[in-house]
PDB file of C-alpha atoms and ligand atoms in Angstrom:
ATOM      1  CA  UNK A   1       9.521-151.455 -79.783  1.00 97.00           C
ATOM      2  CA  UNK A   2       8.920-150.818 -76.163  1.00 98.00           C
ATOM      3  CA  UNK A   3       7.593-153.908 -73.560  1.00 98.00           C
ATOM      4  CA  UNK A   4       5.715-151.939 -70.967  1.00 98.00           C
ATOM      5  CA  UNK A   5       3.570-153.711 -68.141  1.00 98.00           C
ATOM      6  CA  UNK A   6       4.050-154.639 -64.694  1.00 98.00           C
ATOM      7  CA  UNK A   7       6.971-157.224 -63.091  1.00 98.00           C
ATOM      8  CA  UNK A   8       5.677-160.442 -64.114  1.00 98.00           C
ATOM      9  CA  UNK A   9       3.623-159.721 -66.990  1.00 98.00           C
ATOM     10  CA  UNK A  10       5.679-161.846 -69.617  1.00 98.00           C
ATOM     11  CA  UNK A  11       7.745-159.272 -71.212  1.00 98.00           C
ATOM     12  CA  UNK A  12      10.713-160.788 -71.027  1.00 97.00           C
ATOM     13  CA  UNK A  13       9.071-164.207 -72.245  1.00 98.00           C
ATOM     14  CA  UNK A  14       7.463-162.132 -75.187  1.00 98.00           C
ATOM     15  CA  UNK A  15      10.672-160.620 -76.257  1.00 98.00           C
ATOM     16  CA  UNK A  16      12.597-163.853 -76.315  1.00 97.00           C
ATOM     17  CA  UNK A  17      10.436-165.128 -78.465  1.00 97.00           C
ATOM     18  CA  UNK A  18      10.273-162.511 -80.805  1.00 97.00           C
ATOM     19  CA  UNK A  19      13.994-162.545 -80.755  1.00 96.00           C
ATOM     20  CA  UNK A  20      13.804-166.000 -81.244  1.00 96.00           C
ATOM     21  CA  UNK A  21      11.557-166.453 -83.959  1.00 96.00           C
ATOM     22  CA  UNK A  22      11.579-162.752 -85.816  1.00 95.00           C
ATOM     23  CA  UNK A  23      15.281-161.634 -85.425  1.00 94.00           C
ATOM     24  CA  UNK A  24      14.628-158.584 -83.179  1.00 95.00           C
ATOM     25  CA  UNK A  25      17.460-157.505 -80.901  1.00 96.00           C
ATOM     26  CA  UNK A  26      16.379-158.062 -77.022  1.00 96.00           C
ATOM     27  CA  UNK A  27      17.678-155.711 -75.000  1.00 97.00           C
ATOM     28  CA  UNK A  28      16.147-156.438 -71.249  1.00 97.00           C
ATOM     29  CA  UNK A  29      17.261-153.572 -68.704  1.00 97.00           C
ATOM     30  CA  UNK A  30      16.823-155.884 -65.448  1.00 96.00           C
ATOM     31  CA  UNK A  31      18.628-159.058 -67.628  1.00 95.00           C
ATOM     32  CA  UNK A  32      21.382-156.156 -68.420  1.00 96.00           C
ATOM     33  CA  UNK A  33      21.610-155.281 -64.787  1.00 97.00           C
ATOM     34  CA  UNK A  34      22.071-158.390 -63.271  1.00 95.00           C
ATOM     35  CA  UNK A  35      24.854-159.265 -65.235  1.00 94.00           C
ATOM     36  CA  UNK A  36      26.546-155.869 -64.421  1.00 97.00           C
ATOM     37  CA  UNK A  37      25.886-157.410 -60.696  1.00 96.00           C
ATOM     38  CA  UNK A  38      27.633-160.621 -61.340  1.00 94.00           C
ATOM     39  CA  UNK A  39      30.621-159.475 -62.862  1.00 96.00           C
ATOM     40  CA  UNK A  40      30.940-156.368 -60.090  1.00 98.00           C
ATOM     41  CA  UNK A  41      31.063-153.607 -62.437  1.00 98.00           C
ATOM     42  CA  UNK A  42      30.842-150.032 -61.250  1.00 98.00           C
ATOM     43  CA  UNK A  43      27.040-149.827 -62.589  1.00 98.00           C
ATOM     44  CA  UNK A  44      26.448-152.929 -60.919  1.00 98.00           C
ATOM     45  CA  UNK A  45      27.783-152.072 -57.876  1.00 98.00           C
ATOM     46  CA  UNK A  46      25.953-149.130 -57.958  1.00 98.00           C
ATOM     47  CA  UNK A  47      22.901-150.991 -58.879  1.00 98.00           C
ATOM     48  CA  UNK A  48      22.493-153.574 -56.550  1.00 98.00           C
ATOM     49  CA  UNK A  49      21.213-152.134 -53.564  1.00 97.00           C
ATOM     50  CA  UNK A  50      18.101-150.273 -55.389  1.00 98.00           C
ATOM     51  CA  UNK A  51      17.791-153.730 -57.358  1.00 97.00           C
ATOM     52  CA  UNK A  52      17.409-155.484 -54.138  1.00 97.00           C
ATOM     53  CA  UNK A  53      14.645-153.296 -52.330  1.00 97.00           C
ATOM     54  CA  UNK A  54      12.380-153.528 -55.647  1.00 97.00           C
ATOM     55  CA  UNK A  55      13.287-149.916 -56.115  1.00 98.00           C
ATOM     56  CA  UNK A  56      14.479-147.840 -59.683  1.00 98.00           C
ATOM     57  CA  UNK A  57      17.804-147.731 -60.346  1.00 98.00           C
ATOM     58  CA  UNK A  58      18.857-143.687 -60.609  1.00 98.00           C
ATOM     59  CA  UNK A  59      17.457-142.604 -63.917  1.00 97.00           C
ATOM     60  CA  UNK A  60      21.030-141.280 -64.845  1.00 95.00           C
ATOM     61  CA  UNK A  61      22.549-144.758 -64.379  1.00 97.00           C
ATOM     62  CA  UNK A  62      20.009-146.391 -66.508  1.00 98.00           C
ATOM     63  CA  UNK A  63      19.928-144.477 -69.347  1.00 97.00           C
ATOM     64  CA  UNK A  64      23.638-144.076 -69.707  1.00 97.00           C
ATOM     65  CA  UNK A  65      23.544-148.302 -69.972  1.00 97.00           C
ATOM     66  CA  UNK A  66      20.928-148.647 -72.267  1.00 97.00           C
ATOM     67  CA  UNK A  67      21.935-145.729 -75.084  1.00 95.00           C
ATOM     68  CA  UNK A  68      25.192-147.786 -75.162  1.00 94.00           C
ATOM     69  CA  UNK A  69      23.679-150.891 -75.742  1.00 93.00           C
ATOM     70  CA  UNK A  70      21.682-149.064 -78.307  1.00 92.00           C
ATOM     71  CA  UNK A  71      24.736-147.199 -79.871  1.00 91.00           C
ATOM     72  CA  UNK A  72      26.830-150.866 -79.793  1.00 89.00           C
ATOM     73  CA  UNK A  73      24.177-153.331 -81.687  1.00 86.00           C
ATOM     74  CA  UNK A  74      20.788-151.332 -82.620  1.00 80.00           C
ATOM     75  CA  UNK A  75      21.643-149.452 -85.211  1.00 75.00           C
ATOM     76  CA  UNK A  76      20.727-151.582 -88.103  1.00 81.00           C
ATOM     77  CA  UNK A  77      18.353-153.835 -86.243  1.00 88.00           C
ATOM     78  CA  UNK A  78      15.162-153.759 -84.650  1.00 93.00           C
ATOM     79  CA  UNK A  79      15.023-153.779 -81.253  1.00 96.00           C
ATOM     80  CA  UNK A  80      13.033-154.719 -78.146  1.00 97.00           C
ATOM     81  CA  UNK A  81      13.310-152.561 -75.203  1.00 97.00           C
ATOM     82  CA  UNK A  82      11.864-154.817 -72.612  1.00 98.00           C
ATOM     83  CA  UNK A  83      11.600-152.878 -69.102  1.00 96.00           C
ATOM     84  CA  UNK A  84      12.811-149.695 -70.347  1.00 98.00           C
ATOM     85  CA  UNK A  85      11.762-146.980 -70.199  1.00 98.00           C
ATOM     86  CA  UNK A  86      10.145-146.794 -66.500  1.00 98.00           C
ATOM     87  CA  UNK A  87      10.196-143.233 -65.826  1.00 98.00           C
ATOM     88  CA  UNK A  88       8.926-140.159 -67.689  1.00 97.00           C
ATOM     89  CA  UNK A  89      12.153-138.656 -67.241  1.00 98.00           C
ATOM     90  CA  UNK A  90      13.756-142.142 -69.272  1.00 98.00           C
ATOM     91  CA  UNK A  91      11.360-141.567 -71.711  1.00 98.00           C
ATOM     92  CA  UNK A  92      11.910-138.633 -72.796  1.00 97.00           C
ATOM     93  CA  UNK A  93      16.053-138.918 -72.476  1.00 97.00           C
ATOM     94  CA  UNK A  94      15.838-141.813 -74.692  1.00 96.00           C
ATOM     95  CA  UNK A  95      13.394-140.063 -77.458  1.00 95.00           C
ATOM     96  CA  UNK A  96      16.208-137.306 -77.677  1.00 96.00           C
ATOM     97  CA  UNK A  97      19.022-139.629 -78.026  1.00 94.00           C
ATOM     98  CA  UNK A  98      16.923-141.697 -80.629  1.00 93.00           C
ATOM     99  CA  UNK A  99      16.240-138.458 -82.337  1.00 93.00           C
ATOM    100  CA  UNK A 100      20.056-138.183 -83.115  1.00 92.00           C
ATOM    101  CA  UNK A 101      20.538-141.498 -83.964  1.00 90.00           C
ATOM    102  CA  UNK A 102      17.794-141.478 -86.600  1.00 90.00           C
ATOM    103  CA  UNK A 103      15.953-144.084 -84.756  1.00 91.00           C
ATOM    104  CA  UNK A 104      12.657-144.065 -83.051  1.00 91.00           C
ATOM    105  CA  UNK A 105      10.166-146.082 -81.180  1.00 95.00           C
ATOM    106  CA  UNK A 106       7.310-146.881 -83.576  1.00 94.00           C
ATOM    107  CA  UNK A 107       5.318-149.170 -80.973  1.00 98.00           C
ATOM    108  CA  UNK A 108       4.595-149.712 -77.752  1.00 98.00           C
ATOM    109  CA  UNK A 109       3.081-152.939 -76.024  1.00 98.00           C
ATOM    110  CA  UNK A 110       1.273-152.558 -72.737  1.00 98.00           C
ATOM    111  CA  UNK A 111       0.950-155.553 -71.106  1.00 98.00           C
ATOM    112  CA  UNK A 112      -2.525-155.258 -69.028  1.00 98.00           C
ATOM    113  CA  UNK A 113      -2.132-158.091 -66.299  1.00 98.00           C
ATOM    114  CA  UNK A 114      -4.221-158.826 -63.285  1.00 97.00           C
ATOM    115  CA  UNK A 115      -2.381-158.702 -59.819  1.00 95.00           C
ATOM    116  CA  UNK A 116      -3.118-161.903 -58.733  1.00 96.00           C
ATOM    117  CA  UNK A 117      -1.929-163.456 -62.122  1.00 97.00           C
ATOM    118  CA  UNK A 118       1.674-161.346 -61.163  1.00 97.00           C
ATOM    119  CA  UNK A 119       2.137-162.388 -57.994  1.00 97.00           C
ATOM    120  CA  UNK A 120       1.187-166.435 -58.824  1.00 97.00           C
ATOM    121  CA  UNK A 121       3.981-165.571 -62.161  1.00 98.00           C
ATOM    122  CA  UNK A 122       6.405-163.908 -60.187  1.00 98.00           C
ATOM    123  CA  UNK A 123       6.344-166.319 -56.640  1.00 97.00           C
ATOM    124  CA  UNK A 124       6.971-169.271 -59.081  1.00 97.00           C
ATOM    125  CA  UNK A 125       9.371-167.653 -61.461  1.00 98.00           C
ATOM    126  CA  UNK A 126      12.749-169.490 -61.817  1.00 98.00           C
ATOM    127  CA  UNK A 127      16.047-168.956 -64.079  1.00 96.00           C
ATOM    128  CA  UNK A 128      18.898-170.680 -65.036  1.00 96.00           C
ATOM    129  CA  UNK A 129      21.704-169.802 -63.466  1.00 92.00           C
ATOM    130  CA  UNK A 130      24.094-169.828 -66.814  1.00 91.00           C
ATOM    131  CA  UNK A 131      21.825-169.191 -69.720  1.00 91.00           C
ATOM    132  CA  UNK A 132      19.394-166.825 -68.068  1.00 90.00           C
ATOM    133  CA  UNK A 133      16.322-169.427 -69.604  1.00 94.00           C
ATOM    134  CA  UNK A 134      13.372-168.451 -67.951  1.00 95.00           C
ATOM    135  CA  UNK A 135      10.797-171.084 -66.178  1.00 97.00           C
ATOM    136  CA  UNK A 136       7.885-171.088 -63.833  1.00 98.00           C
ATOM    137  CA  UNK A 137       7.512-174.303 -61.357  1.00 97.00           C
ATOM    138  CA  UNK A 138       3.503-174.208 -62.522  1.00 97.00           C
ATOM    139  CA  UNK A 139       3.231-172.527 -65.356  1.00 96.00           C
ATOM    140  CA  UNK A 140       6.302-173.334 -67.710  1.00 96.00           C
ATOM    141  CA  UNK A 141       8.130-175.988 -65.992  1.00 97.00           C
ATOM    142  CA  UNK A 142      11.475-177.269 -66.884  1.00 98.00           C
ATOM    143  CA  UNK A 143      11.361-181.589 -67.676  1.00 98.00           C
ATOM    144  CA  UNK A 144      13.583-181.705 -64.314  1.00 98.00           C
ATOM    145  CA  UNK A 145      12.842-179.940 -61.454  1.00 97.00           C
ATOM    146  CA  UNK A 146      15.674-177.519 -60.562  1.00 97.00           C
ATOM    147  CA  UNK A 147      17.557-177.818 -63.578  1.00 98.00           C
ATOM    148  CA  UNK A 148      17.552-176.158 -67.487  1.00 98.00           C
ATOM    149  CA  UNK A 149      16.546-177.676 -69.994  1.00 98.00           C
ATOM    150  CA  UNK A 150      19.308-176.426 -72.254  1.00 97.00           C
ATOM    151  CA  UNK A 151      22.025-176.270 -70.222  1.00 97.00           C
ATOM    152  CA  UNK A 152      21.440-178.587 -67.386  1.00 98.00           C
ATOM    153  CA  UNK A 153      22.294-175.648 -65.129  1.00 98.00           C
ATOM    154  CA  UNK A 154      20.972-174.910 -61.914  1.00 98.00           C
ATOM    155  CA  UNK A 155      17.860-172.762 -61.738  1.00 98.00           C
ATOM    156  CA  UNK A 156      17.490-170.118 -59.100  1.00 96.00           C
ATOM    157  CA  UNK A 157      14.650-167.735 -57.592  1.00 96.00           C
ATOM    158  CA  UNK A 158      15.270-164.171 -57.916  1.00 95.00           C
ATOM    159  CA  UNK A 159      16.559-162.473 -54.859  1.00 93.00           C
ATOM    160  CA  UNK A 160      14.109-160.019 -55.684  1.00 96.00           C
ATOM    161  CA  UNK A 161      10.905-162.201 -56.543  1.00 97.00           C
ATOM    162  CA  UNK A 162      10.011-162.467 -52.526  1.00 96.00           C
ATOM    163  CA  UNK A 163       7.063-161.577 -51.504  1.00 93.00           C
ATOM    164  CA  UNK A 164       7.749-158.111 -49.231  1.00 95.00           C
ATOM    165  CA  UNK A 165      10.060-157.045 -52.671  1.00 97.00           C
ATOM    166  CA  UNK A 166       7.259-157.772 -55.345  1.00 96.00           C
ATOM    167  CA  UNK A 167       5.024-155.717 -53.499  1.00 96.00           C
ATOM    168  CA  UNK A 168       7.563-153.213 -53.252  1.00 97.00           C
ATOM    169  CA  UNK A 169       8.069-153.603 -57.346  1.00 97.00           C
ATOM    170  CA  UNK A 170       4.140-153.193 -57.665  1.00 97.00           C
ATOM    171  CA  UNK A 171       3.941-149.917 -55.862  1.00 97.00           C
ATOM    172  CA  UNK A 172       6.536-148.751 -58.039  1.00 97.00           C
ATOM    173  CA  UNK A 173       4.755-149.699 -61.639  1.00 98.00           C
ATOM    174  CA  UNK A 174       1.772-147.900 -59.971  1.00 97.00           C
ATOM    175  CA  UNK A 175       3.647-144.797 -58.856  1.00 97.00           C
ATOM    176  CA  UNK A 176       6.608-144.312 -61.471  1.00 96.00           C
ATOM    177  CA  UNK A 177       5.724-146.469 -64.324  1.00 97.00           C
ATOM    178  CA  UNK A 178       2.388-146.135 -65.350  1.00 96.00           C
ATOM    179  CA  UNK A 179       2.142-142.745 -66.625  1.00 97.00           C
ATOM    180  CA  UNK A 180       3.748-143.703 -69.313  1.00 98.00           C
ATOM    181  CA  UNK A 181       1.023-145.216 -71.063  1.00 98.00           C
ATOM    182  CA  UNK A 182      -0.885-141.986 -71.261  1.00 97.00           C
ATOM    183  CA  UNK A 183       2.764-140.483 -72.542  1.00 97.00           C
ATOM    184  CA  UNK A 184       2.866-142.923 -75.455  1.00 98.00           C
ATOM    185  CA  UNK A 185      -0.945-143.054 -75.887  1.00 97.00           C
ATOM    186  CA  UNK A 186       0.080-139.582 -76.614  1.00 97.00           C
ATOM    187  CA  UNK A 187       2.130-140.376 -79.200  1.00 96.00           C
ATOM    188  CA  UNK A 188       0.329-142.381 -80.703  1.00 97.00           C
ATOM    189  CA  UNK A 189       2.334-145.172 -80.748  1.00 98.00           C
ATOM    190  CA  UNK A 190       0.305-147.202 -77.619  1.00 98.00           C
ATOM    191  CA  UNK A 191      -0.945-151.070 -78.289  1.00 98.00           C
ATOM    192  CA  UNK A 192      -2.684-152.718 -75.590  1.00 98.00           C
ATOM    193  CA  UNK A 193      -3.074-156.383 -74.945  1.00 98.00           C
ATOM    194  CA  UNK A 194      -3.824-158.565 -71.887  1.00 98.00           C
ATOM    195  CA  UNK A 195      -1.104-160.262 -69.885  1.00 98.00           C
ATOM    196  CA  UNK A 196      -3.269-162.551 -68.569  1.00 98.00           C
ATOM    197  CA  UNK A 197      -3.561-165.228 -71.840  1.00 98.00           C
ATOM    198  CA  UNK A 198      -1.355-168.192 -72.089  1.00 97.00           C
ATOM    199  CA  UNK A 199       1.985-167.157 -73.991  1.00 97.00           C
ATOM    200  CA  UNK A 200       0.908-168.777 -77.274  1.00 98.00           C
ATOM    201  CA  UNK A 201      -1.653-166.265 -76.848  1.00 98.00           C
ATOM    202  CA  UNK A 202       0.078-163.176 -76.352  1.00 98.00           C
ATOM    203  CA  UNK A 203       2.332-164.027 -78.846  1.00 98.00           C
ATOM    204  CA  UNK A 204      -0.363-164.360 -81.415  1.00 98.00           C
ATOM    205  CA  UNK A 205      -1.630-161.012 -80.834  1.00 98.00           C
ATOM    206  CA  UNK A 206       1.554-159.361 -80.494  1.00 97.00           C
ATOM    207  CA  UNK A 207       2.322-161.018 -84.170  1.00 96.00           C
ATOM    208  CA  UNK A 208      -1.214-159.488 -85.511  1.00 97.00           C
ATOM    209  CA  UNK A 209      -0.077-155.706 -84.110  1.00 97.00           C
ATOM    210  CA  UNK A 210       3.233-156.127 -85.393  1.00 94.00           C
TER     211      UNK A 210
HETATM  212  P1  ADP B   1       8.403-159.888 -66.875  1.00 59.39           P
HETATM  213  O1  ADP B   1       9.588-159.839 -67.798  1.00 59.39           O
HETATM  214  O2  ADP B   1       7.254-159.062 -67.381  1.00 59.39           O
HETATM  215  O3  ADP B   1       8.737-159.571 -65.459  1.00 59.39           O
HETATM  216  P2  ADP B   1       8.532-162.805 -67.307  1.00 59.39           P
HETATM  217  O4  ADP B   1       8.515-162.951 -68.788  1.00 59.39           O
HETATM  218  O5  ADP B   1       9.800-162.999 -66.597  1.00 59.39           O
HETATM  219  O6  ADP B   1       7.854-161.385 -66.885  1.00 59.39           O
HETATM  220  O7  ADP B   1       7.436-163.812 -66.722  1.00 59.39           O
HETATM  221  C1  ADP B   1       7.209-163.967 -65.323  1.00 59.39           C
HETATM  222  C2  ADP B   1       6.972-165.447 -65.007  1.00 59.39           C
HETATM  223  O8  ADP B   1       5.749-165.901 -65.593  1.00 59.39           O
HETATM  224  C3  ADP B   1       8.050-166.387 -65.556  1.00 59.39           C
HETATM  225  O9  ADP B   1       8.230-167.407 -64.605  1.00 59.39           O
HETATM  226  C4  ADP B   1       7.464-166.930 -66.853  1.00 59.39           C
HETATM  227  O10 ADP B   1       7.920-168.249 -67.099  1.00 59.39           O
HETATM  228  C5  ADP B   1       5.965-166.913 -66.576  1.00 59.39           C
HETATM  229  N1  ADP B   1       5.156-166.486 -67.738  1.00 59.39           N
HETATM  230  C6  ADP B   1       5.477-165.552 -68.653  1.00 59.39           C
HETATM  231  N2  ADP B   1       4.473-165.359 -69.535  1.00 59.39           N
HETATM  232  C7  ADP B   1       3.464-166.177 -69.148  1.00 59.39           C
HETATM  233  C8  ADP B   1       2.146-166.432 -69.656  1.00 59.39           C
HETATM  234  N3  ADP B   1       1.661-165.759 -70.710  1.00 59.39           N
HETATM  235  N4  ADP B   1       1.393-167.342 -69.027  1.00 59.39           N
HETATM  236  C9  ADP B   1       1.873-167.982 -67.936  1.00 59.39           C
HETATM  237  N5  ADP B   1       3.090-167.803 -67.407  1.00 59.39           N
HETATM  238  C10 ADP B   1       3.906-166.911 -68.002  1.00 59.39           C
HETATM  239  P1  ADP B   2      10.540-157.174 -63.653  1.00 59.39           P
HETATM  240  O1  ADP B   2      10.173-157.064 -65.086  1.00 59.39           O
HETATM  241  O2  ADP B   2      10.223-158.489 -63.045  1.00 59.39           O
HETATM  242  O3  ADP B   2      10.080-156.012 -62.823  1.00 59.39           O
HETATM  243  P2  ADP B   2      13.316-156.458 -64.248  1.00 59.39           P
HETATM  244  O4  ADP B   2      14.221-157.590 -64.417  1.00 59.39           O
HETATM  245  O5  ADP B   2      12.845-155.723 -65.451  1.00 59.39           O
HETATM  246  O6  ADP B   2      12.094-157.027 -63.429  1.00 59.39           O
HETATM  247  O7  ADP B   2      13.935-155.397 -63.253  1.00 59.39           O
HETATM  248  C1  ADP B   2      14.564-155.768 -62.059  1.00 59.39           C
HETATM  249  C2  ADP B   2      15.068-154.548 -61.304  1.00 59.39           C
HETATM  250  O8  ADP B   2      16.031-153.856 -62.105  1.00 59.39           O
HETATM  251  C3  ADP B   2      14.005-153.492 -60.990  1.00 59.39           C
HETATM  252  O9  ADP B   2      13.294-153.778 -59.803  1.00 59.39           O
HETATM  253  C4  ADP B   2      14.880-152.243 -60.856  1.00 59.39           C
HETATM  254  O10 ADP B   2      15.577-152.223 -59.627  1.00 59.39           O
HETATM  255  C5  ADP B   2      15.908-152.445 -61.957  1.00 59.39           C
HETATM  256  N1  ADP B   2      15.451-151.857 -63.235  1.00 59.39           N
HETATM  257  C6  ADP B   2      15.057-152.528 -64.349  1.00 59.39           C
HETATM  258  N2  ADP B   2      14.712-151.671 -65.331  1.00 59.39           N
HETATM  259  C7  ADP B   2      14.880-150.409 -64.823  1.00 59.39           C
HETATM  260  C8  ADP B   2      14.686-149.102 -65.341  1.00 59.39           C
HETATM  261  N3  ADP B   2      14.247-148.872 -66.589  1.00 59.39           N
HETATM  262  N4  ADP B   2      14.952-148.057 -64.517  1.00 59.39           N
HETATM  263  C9  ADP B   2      15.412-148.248 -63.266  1.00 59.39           C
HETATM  264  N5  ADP B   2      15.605-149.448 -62.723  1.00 59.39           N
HETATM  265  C10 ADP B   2      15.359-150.534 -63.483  1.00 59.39           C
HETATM  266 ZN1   ZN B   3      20.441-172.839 -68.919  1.00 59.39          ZN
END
């Protein structure tokens, strides 16, 4: 399954909880990423320039990460590819390499969310620093302010959830990222469902498609 929509939509929050409560394998490219960032790997160091201007990392980069993620634990599991693919050219890499693999992507979620429900989400987004939980100060606080609820870590704001870099991150789901709902719509394979509802909500509807 595919998690398509723009930044702040609730993808990630969707595919925890499907991991969570129906087994599926989450595999987040930006969660991926970051860690590559932290532990100064050569993709991260490669990564974290375009990661910090709200811009794509290089397709080539990308792709390379997530087919071994894919080749590593997906093979007898379903999995969630939450923020991948973004690109036409992704796409279509990653429906070869399934092809070969005897795997395939049977359905994709778009995420249809209003901008000013994004930029509220993404402004007040916060994570824990050790678990990678994911909060919102309004929306889904933690019990203590500044601190996980399952960890007692520290939460912190995305370098990249500032205002001048989420518009930044817009412009490219409009430019780069869209088309590829009329690519999977294509397919066949395209679900739509709106962003906007609570996450109860979207998870109900998600559960009814799936
Ligand atoms: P994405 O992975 O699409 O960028 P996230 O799942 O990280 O989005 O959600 C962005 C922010 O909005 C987070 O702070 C999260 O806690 C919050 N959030 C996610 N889904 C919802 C929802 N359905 N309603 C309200 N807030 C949400
Ligand atoms: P969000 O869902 O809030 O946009 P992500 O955590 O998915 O954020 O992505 C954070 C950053 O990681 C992106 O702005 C981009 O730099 C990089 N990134 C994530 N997924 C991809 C991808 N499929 N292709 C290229 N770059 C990506
Ligand atoms: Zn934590």
């Amino acid at each position: 399954m595919v998690l398509l929509g723009p930044p702040g939509a609730g993808k990630g929050t969707q595919a925890v909880m499907l991991a969570e409560r129906l087994n599926y394998l989450h595999l987040s490219t930006g969660d991926i990423l970051r860690e590559n960032v932290k532990q100064g790997t050569e993709i991260g160091k490669k990564a974290k320039s375009y990661m910090d201007k709200g811009e794509l990392v290089p397709d080539d980069i990308v792709i390379e990460m997530m087919l071994d993620e894919i080749k590593t634990d997906a093979k007898d599991r379903d999995f969630i590819l939450d923020g991948f693919p973004r690109t036409i050219y992704q796409a279509g890499k990653i429906d070869a390499a399934l092809e070969k693999l005897k795997l395939d992507i049977d359905l994709v979620i778009y995420f249809k969310t209003s901008l000013k429900i994004v930029l509220f989400r993404l402004t007040g987004r916060r994570l824990c620093r050790e678990c990678g939980e994911n909060y919102h100060i309004v929306n889904m606080p933690p019990k203590k302010e500044g601190v996980c609820d399952k960890c007692k870590s520290e939460l912190y704001r995305r370098k990249d959830d500032v205002e001048e870099t989420i518009k930044k991150r817009l412009e490219v789901f409009e430019g780069q990222t869209k088309e590829l709902i009329d690519y999977y719509k294509g397919k066949g394979v395209l679900k739509e469902i709106s962003g906007d509802l609570d996450a109860e909500e979207v998870y109900e509807k998600l559960s009814v498609i799936i």
